[in-house]
Amino acid sequence: MLRVAVVGSGPSGCYTAQSLVQQDPDVLVDVLDRLPCPYGLVRYGVAPDHEKIKSLQGNLRAVLEDDRVRFLGGVLVGGPAGPDVARLRELYHAVVYCVGAATDRHLGIPGEGLPGSWSATEFVAWYSAHPDAADAGFLRDARSAVVIGVGNVAVDVTRMLARGAAELSPTDMPQDALTTLTASRVSEVLMVGRRGPSQARFTTKELRELGGLPGTDVGVDPAELAMDPAYTDPSGLPAPQRRNLEVLRGWAAREPGNAARRIGLRFFLRPVELLGDGGRVAAVRFERTAPDGRGGVTGTGRFETVEAQLVLRSVGYRGVPLAGLPFDPAGGTVPNERGRVLRDGVARPGEYVAGWIKRGPTGVIGTNRPCAKETVAALLADAPTLLRRELPRDPAQALRAEGIEPVEWAGWQAIERAEAELGARLGRHVVKLADWRSLLAAARTAGS
Ligand SMILES: Cc1cc2nc3c(=O)[nH]c(=O)nc-3n(C[C@H](O)[C@H](O)[C@H](O)COP(=O)(O)OP(=O)(O)OC[C@H]3O[C@@H](n4cnc5c(N)ncnc54)[C@H](O)[C@@H]3O)c2cc1C
Ligand SMILES: NC(=O)c1ccc[n+]([C@@H]2O[C@H](COP(=O)([O-])OP(=O)(O)OC[C@H]3O[C@@H](n4cnc5c(N)ncnc54)[C@H](OP(=O)(O)O)[C@@H]3O)[C@@H](O)[C@H]2O)c1
């Protein structure tokens, strides 16, 4: 009987577990996560106002509730109090690392470290109630914000800055973040791309939503759009980019409105410096860029300064190395061949990767399903070799004997109950617990 550990309970971990139980009638799968809560970025990344996407948690739940799958939360693999990579290899026939991309990329420009300049990753983690997130005082004294990057995460954080109480209260956002966001005095949010509108990474559905936010105008400068050769002749563009340009064209033609909040989209501006005042960020200095004819841009030597008391860089997530696993610092991924981990360029049966740590930090939830399937195909092809090894005993018992006390499924269900109770007390629906102490205290009630 094949015993597999899946490290990470985000989409790639859950799809890996699902693919394993679907294809091997005898396999037993433990899904370990460093958090006591499952679902990875579906719980801690997908925007709280996107309830439909959040509801995908229901599909992932069904996987973790399978009889042959066991959730072991609160187990940090490679951490001081958790099993290391070598120990997991002893306890299981195979280990699949689905640990995602936990950190963010930097701009590498002066002033980036000023208070008031944060990564979208930090901001998202805060409003999503990640227990490691801190309230950095994101909105302190902020009246205007600049979001650097034009991907879907940039759209998410821009939208969250423009949402009002009526739209945020029904979400499961933690109470402190709700209070802060609904008291926000930010009246202008600029989302800025270093290349042209036809090269923006956001998808049309997400872009279009910005144009329908209550109490918010959206604006785009027609002259900036026209700098993109594809704007005047979009015939060579793939359909999704053509649709984006259509949305932007519609906005460019709108009369300026007088709503309390305004979202602006800017293009062909590359950030070169964050300027401070009184020890906090006060403005962003951009260089105007121009298309280079090869899909990139060149600097023009002309500069523009935009006032902002809040700057969120949303320029991509980044994988972090896990002690004992090889790591490619260039891509922030674990070197692999169709999911098999490569050590010194050689695939070793028994160690695998799936999801963002395998491919890099791009792709929607569904992209992780075929990615996990490919990895599971490699693992099951190796199974005859892997099964030659006798395993000591139930891995969870072994972990307990070593002082590691996982939060099992009942513990997670107790957290869910506590979040529903908190919501009821606050006159809201479900409200997430945002700190380790509350999460672990709630999980412990499962045993009482
Ligand atoms: C802000 C944001 C919003 C998004 N919104 C959408 C959306 O609306 N729709 C959509 O389709 N896609 C969305 N995506 C993309 C989607 O979330 C990803 O494709 C997906 O989550 C990647 O899955 P993953 O399993 O590789 O990583 P993750 O979801 O990050 O899961 C990794 C898991 O591994 C655990 N882990 C990490 N290290 C360890 C360790 N050492 N030991 C134990 N456990 C560990 C983590 O706690 C986490 O639970 C969004 C992404 C971001 C960043
Ligand atoms: N609703 C949804 O479906 C949803 C929501 C959120 C996230 N996601 C998915 O999650 C994945 C990650 O999204 P993401 O937004 O983090 O990444 P992304 O799509 O890769 O976008 C990153 C953005 O940052 C810009 N950028 C990178 N380096 C920069 C620099 N030094 N200076 C200025 N700009 C820079 C990029 O511009 P260049 O193109 O010029 O490099 C790009 O606009 C994506 O696949 C996304 O679709 C989906």
XYZ file of C-alpha atoms and ligand atoms in Angstrom:
549
model
C 0.000 0.000 0.000
C 1.522 3.270 -1.190
C 1.816 5.988 1.473
C 2.240 9.510 0.136
C 2.802 12.819 1.921
C 1.565 15.910 0.112
C 3.106 19.045 1.614
C 0.723 21.978 1.149
C -3.078 21.951 1.078
C -3.602 24.641 -1.569
C -5.108 23.789 -4.958
C -2.039 21.882 -6.174
C -1.855 19.808 -2.971
C -5.570 19.004 -3.041
C -5.539 18.163 -6.755
C -2.503 15.930 -6.192
C -4.329 14.063 -3.412
C -7.438 13.811 -5.597
C -5.527 12.445 -8.571
C -3.754 9.894 -6.346
C -6.924 8.468 -4.793
C -8.676 8.444 -8.169
C -5.895 6.456 -9.819
C -4.647 4.155 -7.069
C -7.342 2.227 -5.159
C -4.995 1.471 -2.234
C -3.015 4.686 -1.753
C -3.117 6.529 1.594
C -2.404 10.245 1.444
C -1.470 12.626 4.251
C -1.827 16.307 3.304
C 0.418 18.360 5.597
C 0.199 22.117 5.907
C 2.095 24.545 8.073
C -1.203 26.284 8.834
C -4.023 24.761 10.869
C -6.332 25.784 7.995
C -6.410 24.159 4.560
C -6.783 25.529 0.992
C -3.663 27.745 0.626
C -4.274 30.850 -1.466
C -7.917 29.958 -2.015
C -8.384 30.900 1.651
C -5.482 33.359 1.960
C -5.260 34.983 -1.487
C -8.493 34.915 -3.468
C -10.172 38.244 -2.744
C -12.883 38.110 -0.051
C -15.442 39.779 -2.331
C -15.042 36.991 -4.921
C -17.413 34.607 -3.191
C -17.941 32.404 -6.210
C -14.245 31.610 -6.543
C -13.944 31.229 -2.761
C -16.663 28.601 -2.952
C -14.173 26.348 -4.776
C -13.104 25.518 -1.228
C -16.094 23.160 -1.298
C -14.419 21.076 -4.037
C -11.100 21.017 -2.182
C -12.913 20.070 1.040
C -14.389 16.992 -0.657
C -10.842 15.829 -1.456
C -9.602 16.320 2.104
C -12.648 14.479 3.469
C -11.961 11.380 1.362
C -11.535 8.254 3.522
C -8.017 7.719 2.236
C -6.892 11.318 2.683
C -5.906 12.815 6.036
C -5.300 16.514 6.754
C -2.406 17.199 9.143
C -2.345 20.955 9.752
C 0.064 23.030 11.791
C 3.061 21.020 10.557
C 5.824 23.212 9.142
C 7.996 20.966 7.007
C 11.618 22.048 7.184
C 10.935 24.328 10.176
C 12.435 24.139 13.669
C 9.473 22.252 15.133
C 8.484 20.196 12.094
C 9.848 17.181 10.235
C 12.592 17.889 7.725
C 12.756 16.688 4.152
C 14.902 13.665 5.067
C 12.522 12.570 7.863
C 9.501 12.752 5.541
C 11.309 10.538 3.055
C 11.744 7.950 5.830
C 8.079 8.094 6.846
C 6.491 7.917 3.381
C 7.120 6.101 0.104
C 6.823 9.403 -1.717
C 6.563 13.104 -0.873
C 4.963 15.701 -3.162
C 5.884 19.303 -2.365
C 3.025 21.688 -3.194
C 4.252 24.613 -1.095
C 3.365 27.449 -3.470
C 5.233 30.750 -3.691
C 5.043 32.384 -0.297
C 6.896 35.628 -0.838
C 7.020 38.475 -3.346
C 9.301 40.063 -5.898
C 11.009 43.378 -5.322
C 11.433 46.375 -7.589
C 15.034 46.987 -6.558
C 14.673 50.777 -6.616
C 15.590 53.409 -4.016
C 12.950 54.127 -1.385
C 11.241 50.756 -1.750
C 11.678 50.068 1.978
C 9.988 53.276 3.164
C 6.992 52.869 5.469
C 3.900 53.199 3.295
C 5.513 51.083 0.574
C 4.416 47.474 0.878
C 4.033 44.433 -1.283
C 0.604 43.373 -2.469
C 1.500 40.035 -0.857
C 1.596 41.689 2.593
C -1.605 43.639 1.975
C -3.463 40.564 0.669
C -2.260 38.441 3.604
C -3.534 41.100 6.028
C -7.063 41.438 4.629
C -7.205 37.643 4.163
C -6.413 37.034 7.870
C -3.194 35.064 7.328
C -1.941 34.434 10.854
C 1.605 35.544 9.920
C 0.383 38.881 8.543
C 0.871 42.069 10.480
C -1.221 45.212 10.362
C 1.450 47.493 8.955
C -0.818 50.532 9.183
C -1.399 50.220 5.453
C -3.890 53.055 5.117
C -2.407 55.438 7.686
C -2.824 59.031 6.417
C -3.278 57.735 2.880
C -5.408 59.740 0.466
C -3.945 58.418 -2.762
C -2.439 55.058 -3.605
C -0.291 53.733 -6.418
C -0.397 50.053 -7.333
C 2.607 49.012 -9.404
C 1.895 46.186 -11.858
C -1.086 45.329 -14.028
C -1.793 41.670 -13.252
C -4.858 40.194 -11.576
C -3.414 40.655 -8.086
C -2.992 44.364 -8.851
C -6.649 44.447 -9.886
C -7.637 42.684 -6.645
C -5.831 45.118 -4.354
C -7.032 48.125 -6.369
C -10.621 46.898 -6.042
C -10.257 46.219 -2.315
C -9.036 49.804 -1.834
C -12.136 51.112 -3.605
C -14.778 48.871 -2.011
C -17.119 50.317 0.590
C -18.670 48.937 3.790
C -21.797 47.596 2.097
C -19.697 45.365 -0.127
C -17.029 44.337 2.401
C -19.196 43.603 5.460
C -20.793 40.452 4.003
C -17.330 38.942 3.329
C -15.345 36.812 5.788
C -12.664 39.503 6.102
C -11.283 39.868 9.642
C -12.931 42.578 11.699
C -9.827 44.811 12.053
C -9.210 44.875 8.307
C -12.894 45.613 7.702
C -12.826 48.516 10.153
C -9.674 49.943 8.579
C -10.813 49.559 4.976
C -14.256 50.988 5.564
C -12.740 54.023 7.343
C -10.296 54.544 4.456
C -9.759 58.079 3.171
C -8.110 56.862 -0.018
C -9.958 58.620 -2.823
C -7.640 57.876 -5.750
C -5.970 54.615 -6.742
C -3.667 54.485 -9.752
C -2.705 51.137 -11.226
C 0.436 51.499 -13.285
C 1.977 49.267 -15.990
C 5.519 49.599 -17.267
C 4.475 48.327 -20.695
C 1.402 48.980 -22.835
C -2.255 48.063 -22.315
C -2.035 45.200 -24.821
C 0.671 43.622 -22.616
C -1.189 43.900 -19.327
C -1.607 40.562 -17.542
C -5.073 41.119 -16.068
C -8.013 39.201 -17.503
C -11.032 40.956 -19.005
C -13.573 39.785 -16.428
C -11.447 41.122 -13.575
C -10.656 44.359 -15.449
C -14.307 44.999 -16.301
C -15.298 44.679 -12.636
C -13.293 47.839 -11.852
C -15.682 49.801 -14.043
C -18.745 48.770 -12.061
C -17.733 49.528 -8.471
C -20.306 51.593 -6.567
C -19.242 55.177 -5.850
C -16.105 54.863 -7.982
C -15.192 56.346 -11.362
C -12.641 54.659 -13.539
C -10.456 56.572 -15.960
C -7.791 55.968 -18.541
C -5.909 58.463 -20.698
C -6.665 57.940 -24.416
C -3.270 59.409 -25.354
C -1.490 56.767 -23.258
C -3.544 53.982 -24.841
C -2.697 55.318 -28.286
C 1.039 54.913 -27.549
C 0.482 51.173 -27.905
C 0.674 50.235 -31.614
C -1.789 47.379 -30.957
C -4.394 49.891 -29.774
C -4.851 51.340 -33.254
C -4.415 47.961 -34.963
C -5.439 45.139 -32.601
C -5.903 42.632 -35.456
C -2.733 40.663 -34.535
C -3.645 40.355 -30.857
C -5.025 37.220 -29.177
C -8.722 37.548 -28.269
C -8.237 38.129 -24.488
C -5.921 41.108 -25.082
C -8.285 42.486 -27.751
C -11.130 42.313 -25.238
C -9.041 44.176 -22.648
C -8.405 46.955 -25.152
C -12.120 47.199 -25.897
C -12.874 47.708 -22.190
C -10.160 50.362 -21.901
C -11.368 52.076 -25.091
C -14.837 52.340 -23.558
C -13.450 53.892 -20.375
C -11.259 56.335 -22.299
C -14.386 57.626 -24.042
C -16.267 58.244 -20.760
C -16.902 61.770 -19.531
C -15.056 62.380 -16.212
C -17.425 61.602 -13.323
C -17.724 63.091 -9.842
C -17.805 59.953 -7.669
C -16.105 60.030 -4.259
C -13.428 57.603 -5.428
C -11.477 57.287 -8.647
C -9.458 54.441 -10.117
C -7.003 55.409 -12.843
C -5.092 53.063 -15.129
C -1.726 54.295 -16.404
C 0.658 52.693 -18.893
C 4.216 53.045 -20.187
C 5.520 54.216 -16.795
C 8.434 52.434 -15.121
C 8.994 53.120 -11.418
C 12.508 54.422 -10.735
C 12.313 55.741 -7.150
C 9.978 56.062 -4.189
C 10.260 59.473 -2.597
C 9.771 60.021 1.127
C 8.519 62.839 3.300
C 8.648 62.745 7.097
C 9.963 59.167 7.014
C 7.073 57.773 4.945
C 6.486 57.341 1.258
C 5.020 60.441 -0.388
C 5.406 59.937 -4.137
C 6.613 57.629 -6.882
C 8.957 58.824 -9.595
C 8.372 57.105 -12.939
C 10.249 57.152 -16.191
C 8.077 57.349 -19.297
C 8.748 54.308 -21.487
C 8.057 53.663 -25.161
C 7.471 50.413 -27.059
C 10.684 48.924 -28.456
C 8.904 47.024 -31.234
C 9.805 43.638 -29.731
C 7.191 43.470 -26.972
C 9.376 45.338 -24.480
C 9.909 48.998 -23.690
C 12.798 51.437 -23.574
C 13.274 54.425 -21.293
C 12.690 57.859 -22.822
C 14.621 59.921 -20.270
C 11.410 61.778 -19.385
C 10.148 61.504 -15.823
C 6.875 61.999 -13.971
C 6.234 62.136 -10.238
C 2.933 60.871 -8.817
C 1.903 61.668 -5.249
C 0.951 58.648 -3.122
C 0.972 57.941 0.602
C 0.437 54.236 -0.066
C 2.394 52.260 -2.648
C 1.653 48.592 -3.241
C 4.004 46.738 -5.529
C 2.148 43.933 -7.235
C 4.889 42.571 -9.448
C 4.536 38.864 -8.800
C 4.936 36.259 -6.075
C 8.091 34.211 -5.526
C 8.864 30.700 -4.281
C 11.060 30.266 -1.197
C 13.680 27.527 -0.754
C 12.820 24.641 1.544
C 15.852 23.310 3.458
C 16.934 19.986 2.003
C 15.256 20.473 -1.394
C 17.093 21.796 -4.451
C 16.046 25.312 -5.518
C 16.446 27.378 -8.644
C 16.855 30.967 -7.415
C 16.306 32.410 -10.901
C 12.765 31.112 -11.218
C 12.002 30.602 -7.518
C 11.086 26.983 -8.252
C 12.311 23.468 -7.436
C 14.094 21.996 -10.488
C 11.981 19.149 -11.792
C 11.203 17.011 -14.770
C 7.462 16.534 -15.246
C 7.131 16.838 -11.476
C 10.061 14.625 -10.428
C 12.516 16.612 -8.310
C 15.944 16.860 -9.937
C 18.931 16.545 -7.629
C 22.142 17.497 -9.437
C 20.138 17.236 -12.647
C 19.015 13.664 -11.947
C 15.405 12.674 -11.203
C 15.109 10.727 -7.916
C 11.997 8.585 -7.513
C 10.270 9.523 -4.255
C 10.355 13.337 -4.375
C 7.945 15.392 -6.494
C 6.539 18.903 -6.892
C 3.277 20.379 -8.178
C 1.711 23.843 -8.450
C 3.480 27.187 -8.174
C 6.670 25.729 -6.673
C 6.916 23.518 -9.780
C 5.923 26.015 -12.501
C 6.437 29.462 -10.961
C 3.804 31.867 -9.622
C 1.386 32.087 -12.534
C -1.864 30.383 -13.377
C -5.344 30.271 -11.933
C -6.680 27.638 -9.536
C -7.718 25.302 -12.367
C -4.215 25.377 -13.929
C -2.991 23.380 -10.943
C -5.190 20.399 -11.757
C -3.410 19.212 -14.956
C -0.126 20.196 -13.327
C -0.865 17.872 -10.376
C -2.018 15.114 -12.721
C 1.292 15.199 -14.573
C 3.165 14.866 -11.273
C 0.951 12.012 -10.089
C 1.524 10.174 -13.380
C 5.283 10.355 -12.730
C 4.824 9.203 -9.110
C 2.615 6.252 -10.000
C 5.044 5.193 -12.735
C 7.724 5.059 -10.000
C 5.446 3.190 -7.550
C 6.879 -0.333 -8.142
C 10.325 0.971 -7.131
C 8.979 3.022 -4.231
C 6.979 0.117 -2.779
C 10.113 -1.987 -2.332
C 10.846 -0.009 0.812
C 9.165 -1.081 4.108
C 7.835 1.857 6.119
C 8.214 2.030 9.904
C 4.596 2.697 11.076
C 1.771 5.228 10.849
C 3.582 8.490 10.056
C 1.202 10.612 12.163
C 1.990 8.447 15.215
C 5.683 8.785 14.475
C 5.326 12.579 14.269
C 3.432 12.656 17.588
C 6.161 10.585 19.208
C 8.569 13.293 18.071
C 6.511 16.012 19.780
C 4.651 17.254 16.689
C 0.924 17.575 17.365
C -0.892 18.054 14.024
C -4.255 19.816 13.764
C -6.428 17.137 12.187
C -9.683 17.598 10.264
C -11.789 17.842 13.436
C -9.527 20.677 14.587
C -10.089 22.541 11.320
C -13.847 22.007 11.639
C -13.661 23.504 15.128
C -11.950 26.573 13.628
C -14.770 26.837 11.094
C -17.319 26.718 13.914
C -15.442 29.404 15.863
C -15.399 31.643 12.773
C -19.148 31.192 12.304
C -19.718 32.004 15.997
C -17.543 35.104 15.762
C -19.479 36.219 12.686
C -22.783 35.751 14.508
C -21.511 37.757 17.523
C -20.433 40.608 15.231
C -23.693 40.606 13.269
C -21.852 39.390 10.187
C -21.802 36.029 8.419
C -18.494 34.170 8.915
C -15.503 36.176 10.199
C -12.015 34.724 9.924
C -9.771 34.342 12.948
C -6.613 36.278 12.153
C -4.025 35.144 14.697
C -2.270 31.934 15.657
C -3.474 31.964 19.251
C -7.168 32.097 18.343
C -6.800 29.530 15.575
C -4.984 27.018 17.777
C -7.299 27.648 20.741
C -10.301 26.980 18.481
C -8.663 23.848 17.034
C -8.054 22.513 20.549
C -11.759 22.644 21.358
C -12.190 19.733 18.912
C -10.723 17.388 21.485
C -12.807 18.648 24.419
C -3.638 37.273 -4.221
C -4.017 36.140 -5.141
C -5.327 36.014 -5.559
C -5.678 34.984 -6.438
N -6.974 34.920 -6.860
C -7.315 33.942 -7.730
C -8.652 33.875 -8.204
O -9.507 34.703 -7.862
N -8.966 32.861 -9.060
C -8.049 31.931 -9.469
O -8.401 31.006 -10.215
N -6.758 31.981 -9.030
C -6.383 32.966 -8.175
N -5.093 33.032 -7.747
C -4.125 31.986 -8.170
C -4.245 30.717 -7.287
O -4.446 31.108 -5.964
C -2.984 29.841 -7.454
O -2.980 29.339 -8.781
C -2.943 28.656 -6.497
O -3.276 28.995 -5.176
C -1.540 27.999 -6.471
O -1.676 26.820 -5.750
P -0.506 26.108 -4.927
O -1.147 24.925 -4.284
O 0.668 25.881 -5.812
O -0.045 27.166 -3.824
P -0.797 27.755 -2.548
O -2.215 27.983 -2.808
O 0.019 28.926 -2.123
O -0.676 26.627 -1.431
C 0.555 26.320 -0.810
C 0.299 25.715 0.561
O 1.525 25.179 1.076
C 1.636 25.468 2.455
N 3.057 25.452 2.810
C 4.014 26.283 2.331
N 5.213 25.949 2.855
C 5.015 24.871 3.670
C 5.871 24.090 4.489
N 7.185 24.321 4.551
N 5.323 23.093 5.223
C 3.991 22.844 5.163
N 3.139 23.567 4.388
C 3.639 24.563 3.648
C 0.989 26.844 2.583
O 0.575 27.115 3.906
C -0.177 26.731 1.598
O -1.347 26.256 2.245
C -4.698 34.052 -6.878
C -3.381 34.187 -6.446
C -3.036 35.219 -5.598
C -1.608 35.371 -5.167
N -9.256 36.576 -10.415
C -8.270 35.803 -10.817
O -8.460 34.915 -11.641
C -6.904 35.988 -10.244
C -6.688 36.904 -9.206
C -5.398 37.081 -8.724
C -4.351 36.353 -9.276
N -4.597 35.462 -10.263
C -3.495 34.752 -10.928
O -2.361 34.629 -10.091
C -1.172 34.744 -10.884
C -0.256 35.792 -10.270
O -0.790 37.115 -10.506
P 0.098 38.429 -10.332
O -0.761 39.582 -10.613
O 0.839 38.338 -9.042
O 1.264 38.253 -11.430
P 1.351 38.567 -12.991
O 0.111 38.236 -13.708
O 2.607 37.917 -13.432
O 1.525 40.181 -13.084
C 2.668 40.814 -12.615
C 2.682 42.266 -13.057
O 3.821 42.894 -12.487
C 4.528 43.619 -13.502
N 5.943 43.731 -13.139
C 6.835 42.749 -12.895
N 8.022 43.266 -12.551
C 7.883 44.620 -12.586
C 8.750 45.701 -12.321
N 10.027 45.497 -11.941
N 8.279 46.956 -12.448
C 6.991 47.180 -12.831
N 6.115 46.185 -13.082
C 6.560 44.925 -12.963
C 4.308 42.794 -14.739
O 4.599 43.575 -15.873
P 5.345 42.917 -17.155
O 4.305 42.144 -17.869
O 5.823 44.107 -17.884
O 6.459 42.044 -16.616
C 2.818 42.450 -14.571
O 2.025 43.529 -14.977
C -1.611 35.084 -12.286
O -1.611 33.935 -13.093
C -3.005 35.609 -12.083
O -3.842 35.470 -13.228
C -5.846 35.274 -10.762
